[in-house]
Amino acid sequence: FSHFLAPMAESSVRTAPHTAFAESVSSYLQASRSDDIAWHPWGEAAFAHDNDKLRFVAIGFAACHNCHRMHAECFEDAGVCSILRESFVAVKVDREEHPEVDSHFQQLAFK
């Protein structure tokens, strides 16, 4: 998790909305393909650009009821989408693909 603290390299590459998860096998990530948010999958690319923006990290999994509620009530809301697009690099993580990321954030949340 050193990339949370390390300076991020500049790059003009941005993943366009609707294509970031095109090749993902995760049904949780696939469900976000039509969102009006430029989601980035977890990985180096999500941290390699837009140094002036904070990262908004959403962690969930396909069978999670609250994840689906969050999606419906927040990520489909035009105002929320606008804020996420303008002020954050939005990163989506399937906890079943990256349990180490989920565990790290769970430990931080419950300290």
GROMACS .gro file of N, CA, C and O in nm:
model
  444
    1PHE      N    1   0.081  -0.119   0.000
    1PHE     CA    2   0.000   0.000   0.000
    1PHE      C    3   0.086   0.126   0.000
    1PHE      O    4   0.039   0.233   0.034
    2SER      N    5   0.210   0.111  -0.040
    2SER     CA    6   0.299   0.225  -0.040
    2SER      C    7   0.254   0.333  -0.138
    2SER      O    8   0.289   0.449  -0.122
    3HIS      N    9   0.174   0.296  -0.239
    3HIS     CA   10   0.130   0.396  -0.335
    3HIS      C   11   0.033   0.497  -0.274
    3HIS      O   12   0.007   0.600  -0.331
    4PHE      N   13  -0.019   0.469  -0.154
    4PHE     CA   14  -0.104   0.568  -0.088
    4PHE      C   15  -0.021   0.687  -0.042
    4PHE      O   16  -0.069   0.798  -0.034
    5LEU      N   17   0.105   0.662  -0.011
    5LEU     CA   18   0.190   0.765   0.042
    5LEU      C   19   0.291   0.818  -0.058
    5LEU      O   20   0.338   0.929  -0.045
    6ALA      N   21   0.325   0.738  -0.157
    6ALA     CA   22   0.426   0.778  -0.255
    6ALA      C   23   0.369   0.880  -0.353
    6ALA      O   24   0.250   0.875  -0.386
    7PRO      N   25   0.452   0.974  -0.400
    7PRO     CA   26   0.404   1.068  -0.502
    7PRO      C   27   0.362   0.992  -0.627
    7PRO      O   28   0.423   0.893  -0.663
    8MET      N   29   0.258   1.039  -0.690
    8MET     CA   30   0.207   0.973  -0.809
    8MET      C   31   0.264   1.038  -0.933
    8MET      O   32   0.279   1.159  -0.939
    9ALA      N   33   0.294   0.956  -1.032
    9ALA     CA   34   0.350   1.006  -1.158
    9ALA      C   35   0.244   1.078  -1.238
    9ALA      O   36   0.127   1.043  -1.234
   10GLU      N   37   0.285   1.182  -1.310
   10GLU     CA   38   0.193   1.256  -1.397
   10GLU      C   39   0.162   1.175  -1.521
   10GLU      O   40   0.247   1.108  -1.577
   11SER      N   41   0.041   1.183  -1.567
   11SER     CA   42   0.001   1.120  -1.692
   11SER      C   43  -0.130   1.182  -1.736
   11SER      O   44  -0.212   1.219  -1.655
   12SER      N   45  -0.148   1.194  -1.864
   12SER     CA   46  -0.272   1.250  -1.915
   12SER      C   47  -0.371   1.140  -1.950
   12SER      O   48  -0.479   1.167  -2.000
   13VAL      N   49  -0.336   1.015  -1.923
   13VAL     CA   50  -0.423   0.902  -1.958
   13VAL      C   51  -0.535   0.893  -1.856
   13VAL      O   52  -0.512   0.891  -1.737
   14ARG      N   53  -0.658   0.889  -1.905
   14ARG     CA   54  -0.775   0.866  -1.820
   14ARG      C   55  -0.856   0.756  -1.882
   14ARG      O   56  -0.873   0.751  -2.002
   15THR      N   57  -0.907   0.670  -1.800
   15THR     CA   58  -0.994   0.565  -1.850
   15THR      C   59  -1.132   0.625  -1.869
   15THR      O   60  -1.187   0.687  -1.778
   16ALA      N   61  -1.187   0.610  -1.987
   16ALA     CA   62  -1.319   0.667  -2.016
   16ALA      C   63  -1.427   0.591  -1.940
   16ALA      O   64  -1.414   0.471  -1.918
   17PRO      N   65  -1.534   0.661  -1.902
   17PRO     CA   66  -1.645   0.590  -1.841
   17PRO      C   67  -1.697   0.482  -1.936
   17PRO      O   68  -1.683   0.495  -2.056
   18HIS      N   69  -1.754   0.380  -1.880
   18HIS     CA   70  -1.818   0.273  -1.955
   18HIS      C   71  -1.719   0.172  -2.013
   18HIS      O   72  -1.762   0.071  -2.065
   19THR      N   73  -1.589   0.198  -2.011
   19THR     CA   74  -1.495   0.103  -2.069
   19THR      C   75  -1.396   0.048  -1.968
   19THR      O   76  -1.328  -0.050  -1.997
   20ALA      N   77  -1.387   0.105  -1.851
   20ALA     CA   78  -1.286   0.065  -1.754
   20ALA      C   79  -1.297  -0.082  -1.715
   20ALA      O   80  -1.198  -0.147  -1.689
   21PHE      N   81  -1.417  -0.134  -1.712
   21PHE     CA   82  -1.437  -0.272  -1.668
   21PHE      C   83  -1.477  -0.364  -1.783
   21PHE      O   84  -1.527  -0.474  -1.761
   22ALA      N   85  -1.455  -0.322  -1.905
   22ALA     CA   86  -1.497  -0.398  -2.023
   22ALA      C   87  -1.442  -0.540  -2.023
   22ALA      O   88  -1.509  -0.633  -2.067
   23GLU      N   89  -1.320  -0.558  -1.974
   23GLU     CA   90  -1.259  -0.690  -1.978
   23GLU      C   91  -1.261  -0.760  -1.842
   23GLU      O   92  -1.206  -0.868  -1.827
   24SER      N   93  -1.324  -0.699  -1.744
   24SER     CA   94  -1.330  -0.758  -1.611
   24SER      C   95  -1.425  -0.877  -1.609
   24SER      O   96  -1.529  -0.876  -1.674
   25VAL      N   97  -1.389  -0.979  -1.532
   25VAL     CA   98  -1.479  -1.093  -1.514
   25VAL      C   99  -1.567  -1.075  -1.390
   25VAL      O  100  -1.655  -1.156  -1.364
   26SER      N  101  -1.543  -0.970  -1.314
   26SER     CA  102  -1.618  -0.943  -1.193
   26SER      C  103  -1.758  -0.890  -1.225
   26SER      O  104  -1.773  -0.786  -1.288
   27SER      N  105  -1.860  -0.960  -1.178
   27SER     CA  106  -1.996  -0.911  -1.201
   27SER      C  107  -2.021  -0.782  -1.121
   27SER      O  108  -2.101  -0.698  -1.163
   28TYR      N  109  -1.952  -0.764  -1.008
   28TYR     CA  110  -1.965  -0.641  -0.930
   28TYR      C  111  -1.913  -0.522  -1.011
   28TYR      O  112  -1.979  -0.418  -1.018
   29LEU      N  113  -1.798  -0.537  -1.074
   29LEU     CA  114  -1.743  -0.428  -1.154
   29LEU      C  115  -1.823  -0.410  -1.284
   29LEU      O  116  -1.848  -0.297  -1.326
   30GLN      N  117  -1.864  -0.519  -1.345
   30GLN     CA  118  -1.942  -0.511  -1.469
   30GLN      C  119  -2.072  -0.433  -1.448
   30GLN      O  120  -2.116  -0.361  -1.537
   31ALA      N  121  -2.130  -0.443  -1.330
   31ALA     CA  122  -2.255  -0.373  -1.301
   31ALA      C  123  -2.238  -0.221  -1.303
   31ALA      O  124  -2.336  -0.148  -1.314
   32SER      N  125  -2.115  -0.174  -1.296
   32SER     CA  126  -2.088  -0.029  -1.295
   32SER      C  127  -2.051   0.026  -1.431
   32SER      O  128  -2.023   0.145  -1.443
   33ARG      N  129  -2.053  -0.056  -1.533
   33ARG     CA  130  -2.012  -0.011  -1.666
   33ARG      C  131  -2.100   0.100  -1.722
   33ARG      O  132  -2.053   0.184  -1.797
   34SER      N  133  -2.225   0.105  -1.682
   34SER     CA  134  -2.314   0.208  -1.737
   34SER      C  135  -2.323   0.331  -1.647
   34SER      O  136  -2.398   0.424  -1.678
   35ASP      N  137  -2.249   0.332  -1.538
   35ASP     CA  138  -2.249   0.448  -1.449
   35ASP      C  139  -2.194   0.571  -1.521
   35ASP      O  140  -2.113   0.559  -1.612
   36ASP      N  141  -2.237   0.686  -1.476
   36ASP     CA  142  -2.187   0.812  -1.531
   36ASP      C  143  -2.067   0.860  -1.449
   36ASP      O  144  -2.051   0.979  -1.424
   37ILE      N  145  -1.987   0.766  -1.406
   37ILE     CA  146  -1.867   0.791  -1.326
   37ILE      C  147  -1.750   0.725  -1.398
   37ILE      O  148  -1.763   0.613  -1.444
   38ALA      N  149  -1.639   0.791  -1.405
   38ALA     CA  150  -1.520   0.734  -1.469
   38ALA      C  151  -1.448   0.642  -1.371
   38ALA      O  152  -1.341   0.673  -1.320
   39TRP      N  153  -1.511   0.528  -1.341
   39TRP     CA  154  -1.451   0.433  -1.249
   39TRP      C  155  -1.320   0.380  -1.303
   39TRP      O  156  -1.305   0.357  -1.422
   40HIS      N  157  -1.227   0.356  -1.211
   40HIS     CA  158  -1.100   0.293  -1.244
   40HIS      C  159  -1.092   0.164  -1.163
   40HIS      O  160  -1.127   0.163  -1.045
   41PRO      N  161  -1.044   0.057  -1.224
   41PRO     CA  162  -1.023  -0.064  -1.145
   41PRO      C  163  -0.903  -0.045  -1.052
   41PRO      O  164  -0.815   0.037  -1.078
   42TRP      N  165  -0.901  -0.120  -0.943
   42TRP     CA  166  -0.789  -0.113  -0.850
   42TRP      C  167  -0.661  -0.151  -0.922
   42TRP      O  168  -0.656  -0.249  -0.996
   43GLY      N  169  -0.557  -0.073  -0.903
   43GLY     CA  170  -0.427  -0.103  -0.963
   43GLY      C  171  -0.346   0.023  -0.981
   43GLY      O  172  -0.391   0.134  -0.950
   44GLU      N  173  -0.227   0.006  -1.032
   44GLU     CA  174  -0.134   0.117  -1.050
   44GLU      C  175  -0.194   0.231  -1.133
   44GLU      O  176  -0.173   0.348  -1.102
   45ALA      N  177  -0.268   0.198  -1.237
   45ALA     CA  178  -0.322   0.302  -1.327
   45ALA      C  179  -0.413   0.400  -1.252
   45ALA      O  180  -0.416   0.519  -1.284
   46ALA      N  181  -0.484   0.352  -1.153
   46ALA     CA  182  -0.574   0.439  -1.077
   46ALA      C  183  -0.499   0.542  -0.994
   46ALA      O  184  -0.556   0.643  -0.953
   47PHE      N  185  -0.372   0.516  -0.971
   47PHE     CA  186  -0.292   0.605  -0.887
   47PHE      C  187  -0.182   0.674  -0.966
   47PHE      O  188  -0.097   0.740  -0.909
   48ALA      N  189  -0.185   0.662  -1.098
   48ALA     CA  190  -0.075   0.712  -1.181
   48ALA      C  191  -0.106   0.844  -1.251
   48ALA      O  192  -0.032   0.886  -1.338
   49HIS      N  193  -0.214   0.911  -1.215
   49HIS     CA  194  -0.250   1.038  -1.280
   49HIS      C  195  -0.336   1.121  -1.187
   49HIS      O  196  -0.371   1.079  -1.078
   50ASP      N  197  -0.366   1.242  -1.230
   50ASP     CA  198  -0.452   1.333  -1.154
   50ASP      C  199  -0.404   1.351  -1.010
   50ASP      O  200  -0.478   1.328  -0.914
   51ASN      N  201  -0.280   1.396  -0.997
   51ASN     CA  202  -0.222   1.414  -0.864
   51ASN      C  203  -0.300   1.510  -0.777
   51ASN      O  204  -0.292   1.502  -0.655
   52ASP      N  205  -0.374   1.602  -0.838
   52ASP     CA  206  -0.447   1.701  -0.759
   52ASP      C  207  -0.580   1.649  -0.707
   52ASP      O  208  -0.649   1.719  -0.633
   53LYS      N  209  -0.618   1.527  -0.741
   53LYS     CA  210  -0.746   1.473  -0.698
   53LYS      C  211  -0.728   1.363  -0.593
   53LYS      O  212  -0.637   1.282  -0.601
   54LEU      N  213  -0.819   1.364  -0.497
   54LEU     CA  214  -0.825   1.256  -0.400
   54LEU      C  215  -0.880   1.132  -0.466
   54LEU      O  216  -0.950   1.140  -0.568
   55ARG      N  217  -0.855   1.018  -0.406
   55ARG     CA  218  -0.911   0.891  -0.455
   55ARG      C  219  -1.037   0.860  -0.374
   55ARG      O  220  -1.036   0.868  -0.251
   56PHE      N  221  -1.143   0.827  -0.445
   56PHE     CA  222  -1.266   0.780  -0.382
   56PHE      C  223  -1.267   0.630  -0.407
   56PHE      O  224  -1.277   0.587  -0.522
   57VAL      N  225  -1.255   0.551  -0.304
   57VAL     CA  226  -1.245   0.406  -0.319
   57VAL      C  227  -1.375   0.341  -0.271
   57VAL      O  228  -1.415   0.357  -0.155
   58ALA      N  229  -1.441   0.271  -0.362
   58ALA     CA  230  -1.562   0.197  -0.329
   58ALA      C  231  -1.529   0.048  -0.335
   58ALA      O  232  -1.484  -0.002  -0.438
   59ILE      N  233  -1.549  -0.021  -0.223
   59ILE     CA  234  -1.517  -0.163  -0.214
   59ILE      C  235  -1.647  -0.238  -0.190
   59ILE      O  236  -1.726  -0.202  -0.103
   60GLY      N  237  -1.669  -0.343  -0.267
   60GLY     CA  238  -1.790  -0.422  -0.251
   60GLY      C  239  -1.780  -0.555  -0.320
   60GLY      O  240  -1.673  -0.595  -0.366
   61PHE      N  241  -1.893  -0.623  -0.332
   61PHE     CA  242  -1.899  -0.749  -0.403
   61PHE      C  243  -2.041  -0.771  -0.453
   61PHE      O  244  -2.135  -0.707  -0.407
   62ALA      N  245  -2.054  -0.861  -0.548
   62ALA     CA  246  -2.180  -0.876  -0.622
   62ALA      C  247  -2.299  -0.914  -0.534
   62ALA      O  248  -2.410  -0.869  -0.558
   63ALA      N  249  -2.278  -0.995  -0.431
   63ALA     CA  250  -2.389  -1.042  -0.349
   63ALA      C  251  -2.420  -0.951  -0.230
   63ALA      O  252  -2.501  -0.985  -0.144
   64CYS      N  253  -2.361  -0.834  -0.226
   64CYS     CA  254  -2.377  -0.742  -0.113
   64CYS      C  255  -2.500  -0.653  -0.132
   64CYS      O  256  -2.504  -0.570  -0.223
   65HIS      N  257  -2.598  -0.667  -0.045
   65HIS     CA  258  -2.720  -0.587  -0.052
   65HIS      C  259  -2.690  -0.438  -0.038
   65HIS      O  260  -2.740  -0.355  -0.115
   66ASN      N  261  -2.608  -0.402   0.061
   66ASN     CA  262  -2.578  -0.261   0.084
   66ASN      C  263  -2.499  -0.201  -0.032
   66ASN      O  264  -2.512  -0.081  -0.059
   67CYS      N  265  -2.417  -0.280  -0.099
   67CYS     CA  266  -2.343  -0.230  -0.216
   67CYS      C  267  -2.441  -0.193  -0.328
   67CYS      O  268  -2.424  -0.090  -0.394
   68HIS      N  269  -2.543  -0.274  -0.346
   68HIS     CA  270  -2.643  -0.245  -0.448
   68HIS      C  271  -2.727  -0.123  -0.410
   68HIS      O  272  -2.762  -0.042  -0.496
   69ARG      N  273  -2.756  -0.108  -0.282
   69ARG     CA  274  -2.829   0.012  -0.236
   69ARG      C  275  -2.745   0.137  -0.257
   69ARG      O  276  -2.796   0.239  -0.302
   70MET      N  277  -2.616   0.129  -0.222
   70MET     CA  278  -2.526   0.243  -0.242
   70MET      C  279  -2.521   0.280  -0.389
   70MET      O  280  -2.527   0.398  -0.425
   71HIS      N  281  -2.514   0.180  -0.474
   71HIS     CA  282  -2.510   0.206  -0.618
   71HIS      C  283  -2.637   0.277  -0.663
   71HIS      O  284  -2.631   0.379  -0.732
   72ALA      N  285  -2.751   0.224  -0.624
   72ALA     CA  286  -2.879   0.281  -0.667
   72ALA      C  287  -2.904   0.420  -0.609
   72ALA      O  288  -2.953   0.509  -0.678
   73GLU      N  289  -2.868   0.440  -0.483
   73GLU     CA  290  -2.900   0.566  -0.416
   73GLU      C  291  -2.794   0.674  -0.436
   73GLU      O  292  -2.824   0.792  -0.421
   74CYS      N  293  -2.673   0.635  -0.467
   74CYS     CA  294  -2.565   0.734  -0.479
   74CYS      C  295  -2.505   0.740  -0.619
   74CYS      O  296  -2.499   0.846  -0.680
   75PHE      N  297  -2.460   0.626  -0.670
   75PHE     CA  298  -2.384   0.626  -0.794
   75PHE      C  299  -2.473   0.643  -0.918
   75PHE      O  300  -2.422   0.658  -1.028
   76GLU      N  301  -2.605   0.640  -0.899
   76GLU     CA  302  -2.696   0.671  -1.009
   76GLU      C  303  -2.753   0.812  -0.995
   76GLU      O  304  -2.834   0.855  -1.076
   77ASP      N  305  -2.711   0.884  -0.892
   77ASP     CA  306  -2.757   1.021  -0.868
   77ASP      C  307  -2.668   1.118  -0.946
   77ASP      O  308  -2.545   1.116  -0.933
   78ALA      N  309  -2.729   1.204  -1.027
   78ALA     CA  310  -2.653   1.296  -1.113
   78ALA      C  311  -2.562   1.388  -1.034
   78ALA      O  312  -2.448   1.417  -1.076
   79GLY      N  313  -2.606   1.437  -0.920
   79GLY     CA  314  -2.525   1.526  -0.838
   79GLY      C  315  -2.402   1.455  -0.782
   79GLY      O  316  -2.291   1.510  -0.784
   80VAL      N  317  -2.421   1.334  -0.732
   80VAL     CA  318  -2.308   1.256  -0.679
   80VAL      C  319  -2.210   1.224  -0.792
   80VAL      O  320  -2.089   1.240  -0.775
   81CYS      N  321  -2.263   1.183  -0.906
   81CYS     CA  322  -2.176   1.153  -1.021
   81CYS      C  323  -2.093   1.275  -1.060
   81CYS      O  324  -1.973   1.263  -1.088
   82SER      N  325  -2.154   1.389  -1.061
   82SER     CA  326  -2.085   1.513  -1.098
   82SER      C  327  -1.970   1.542  -1.001
   82SER      O  328  -1.859   1.575  -1.042
   83ILE      N  329  -1.998   1.530  -0.872
   83ILE     CA  330  -1.894   1.555  -0.771
   83ILE      C  331  -1.780   1.455  -0.786
   83ILE      O  332  -1.663   1.493  -0.782
   84LEU      N  333  -1.814   1.328  -0.805
   84LEU     CA  334  -1.709   1.227  -0.819
   84LEU      C  335  -1.626   1.251  -0.944
   84LEU      O  336  -1.503   1.238  -0.940
   85ARG      N  337  -1.689   1.287  -1.054
   85ARG     CA  338  -1.615   1.312  -1.179
   85ARG      C  339  -1.523   1.432  -1.166
   85ARG      O  340  -1.410   1.431  -1.213
   86GLU      N  341  -1.572   1.538  -1.103
   86GLU     CA  342  -1.497   1.664  -1.098
   86GLU      C  343  -1.389   1.667  -0.990
   86GLU      O  344  -1.285   1.730  -1.009
   87SER      N  345  -1.412   1.601  -0.879
   87SER     CA  346  -1.324   1.619  -0.764
   87SER      C  347  -1.242   1.497  -0.723
   87SER      O  348  -1.154   1.510  -0.638
   88PHE      N  349  -1.271   1.382  -0.778
   88PHE     CA  350  -1.206   1.259  -0.735
   88PHE      C  351  -1.164   1.173  -0.853
   88PHE      O  352  -1.221   1.184  -0.962
   89VAL      N  353  -1.071   1.084  -0.827
   89VAL     CA  354  -1.047   0.970  -0.914
   89VAL      C  355  -1.122   0.857  -0.847
   89VAL      O  356  -1.090   0.819  -0.733
   90ALA      N  357  -1.225   0.807  -0.912
   90ALA     CA  358  -1.311   0.705  -0.853
   90ALA      C  359  -1.253   0.566  -0.883
   90ALA      O  360  -1.231   0.530  -0.998
   91VAL      N  361  -1.229   0.491  -0.776
   91VAL     CA  362  -1.169   0.358  -0.787
   91VAL      C  363  -1.267   0.257  -0.729
   91VAL      O  364  -1.316   0.274  -0.618
   92LYS      N  365  -1.295   0.153  -0.805
   92LYS     CA  366  -1.388   0.050  -0.759
   92LYS      C  367  -1.312  -0.081  -0.741
   92LYS      O  368  -1.235  -0.121  -0.828
   93VAL      N  369  -1.337  -0.146  -0.628
   93VAL     CA  370  -1.266  -0.269  -0.593
   93VAL      C  371  -1.366  -0.379  -0.563
   93VAL      O  372  -1.456  -0.361  -0.482
   94ASP      N  373  -1.348  -0.493  -0.628
   94ASP     CA  374  -1.426  -0.613  -0.594
   94ASP      C  375  -1.349  -0.683  -0.483
   94ASP      O  376  -1.237  -0.730  -0.503
   95ARG      N  377  -1.409  -0.688  -0.365
   95ARG     CA  378  -1.338  -0.744  -0.249
   95ARG      C  379  -1.309  -0.892  -0.266
   95ARG      O  380  -1.221  -0.946  -0.200
   96GLU      N  381  -1.382  -0.960  -0.355
   96GLU     CA  382  -1.353  -1.101  -0.380
   96GLU      C  383  -1.229  -1.117  -0.468
   96GLU      O  384  -1.162  -1.218  -0.461
   97GLU      N  385  -1.198  -1.016  -0.549
   97GLU     CA  386  -1.077  -1.019  -0.631
   97GLU      C  387  -0.956  -0.965  -0.555
   97GLU      O  388  -0.843  -1.002  -0.582
   98HIS      N  389  -0.980  -0.873  -0.462
   98HIS     CA  390  -0.872  -0.809  -0.386
   98HIS      C  391  -0.904  -0.808  -0.236
   98HIS      O  392  -0.927  -0.702  -0.176
   99PRO      N  393  -0.905  -0.926  -0.174
   99PRO     CA  394  -0.936  -0.931  -0.030
   99PRO      C  395  -0.833  -0.855   0.054
   99PRO      O  396  -0.866  -0.805   0.162
  100GLU      N  397  -0.710  -0.841   0.005
  100GLU     CA  398  -0.607  -0.769   0.079
  100GLU      C  399  -0.640  -0.620   0.088
  100GLU      O  400  -0.613  -0.555   0.189
  101VAL      N  401  -0.701  -0.565  -0.016
  101VAL     CA  402  -0.741  -0.425  -0.015
  101VAL      C  403  -0.858  -0.406   0.082
  101VAL      O  404  -0.857  -0.314   0.164
  102ASP      N  405  -0.955  -0.493   0.075
  102ASP     CA  406  -1.070  -0.487   0.165
  102ASP      C  407  -1.023  -0.498   0.310
  102ASP      O  408  -1.064  -0.419   0.396
  103SER      N  409  -0.935  -0.591   0.337
  103SER     CA  410  -0.884  -0.610   0.473
  103SER      C  411  -0.810  -0.486   0.523
  103SER      O  412  -0.829  -0.444   0.637
  104HIS      N  413  -0.730  -0.427   0.437
  104HIS     CA  414  -0.655  -0.306   0.474
  104HIS      C  415  -0.750  -0.192   0.513
  104HIS      O  416  -0.734  -0.130   0.618
  105PHE      N  417  -0.851  -0.169   0.431
  105PHE     CA  418  -0.945  -0.059   0.460
  105PHE      C  419  -1.034  -0.092   0.579
  105PHE      O  420  -1.070  -0.003   0.656
  106GLN      N  421  -1.070  -0.220   0.598
  106GLN     CA  422  -1.148  -0.260   0.716
  106GLN      C  423  -1.068  -0.232   0.843
  106GLN      O  424  -1.122  -0.180   0.942
  107GLN      N  425  -0.938  -0.264   0.840
  107GLN     CA  426  -0.854  -0.237   0.957
  107GLN      C  427  -0.846  -0.089   0.986
  107GLN      O  428  -0.849  -0.047   1.102
  108LEU      N  429  -0.835  -0.007   0.883
  108LEU     CA  430  -0.830   0.138   0.902
  108LEU      C  431  -0.962   0.192   0.958
  108LEU      O  432  -0.962   0.280   1.044
  109ALA      N  433  -1.072   0.139   0.908
  109ALA     CA  434  -1.204   0.188   0.949
  109ALA      C  435  -1.238   0.153   1.093
  109ALA      O  436  -1.309   0.229   1.159
  110PHE      N  437  -1.186   0.042   1.141
  110PHE     CA  438  -1.226  -0.004   1.274
  110PHE      C  439  -1.116   0.010   1.378
  110PHE      O  440  -1.120  -0.054   1.481
  111LYS      N  441  -1.020   0.099   1.352
  111LYS     CA  442  -0.916   0.126   1.454
  111LYS      C  443  -0.973   0.211   1.565
  111LYS      O  444  -1.053   0.293   1.551
   0.00000   0.00000   0.00000
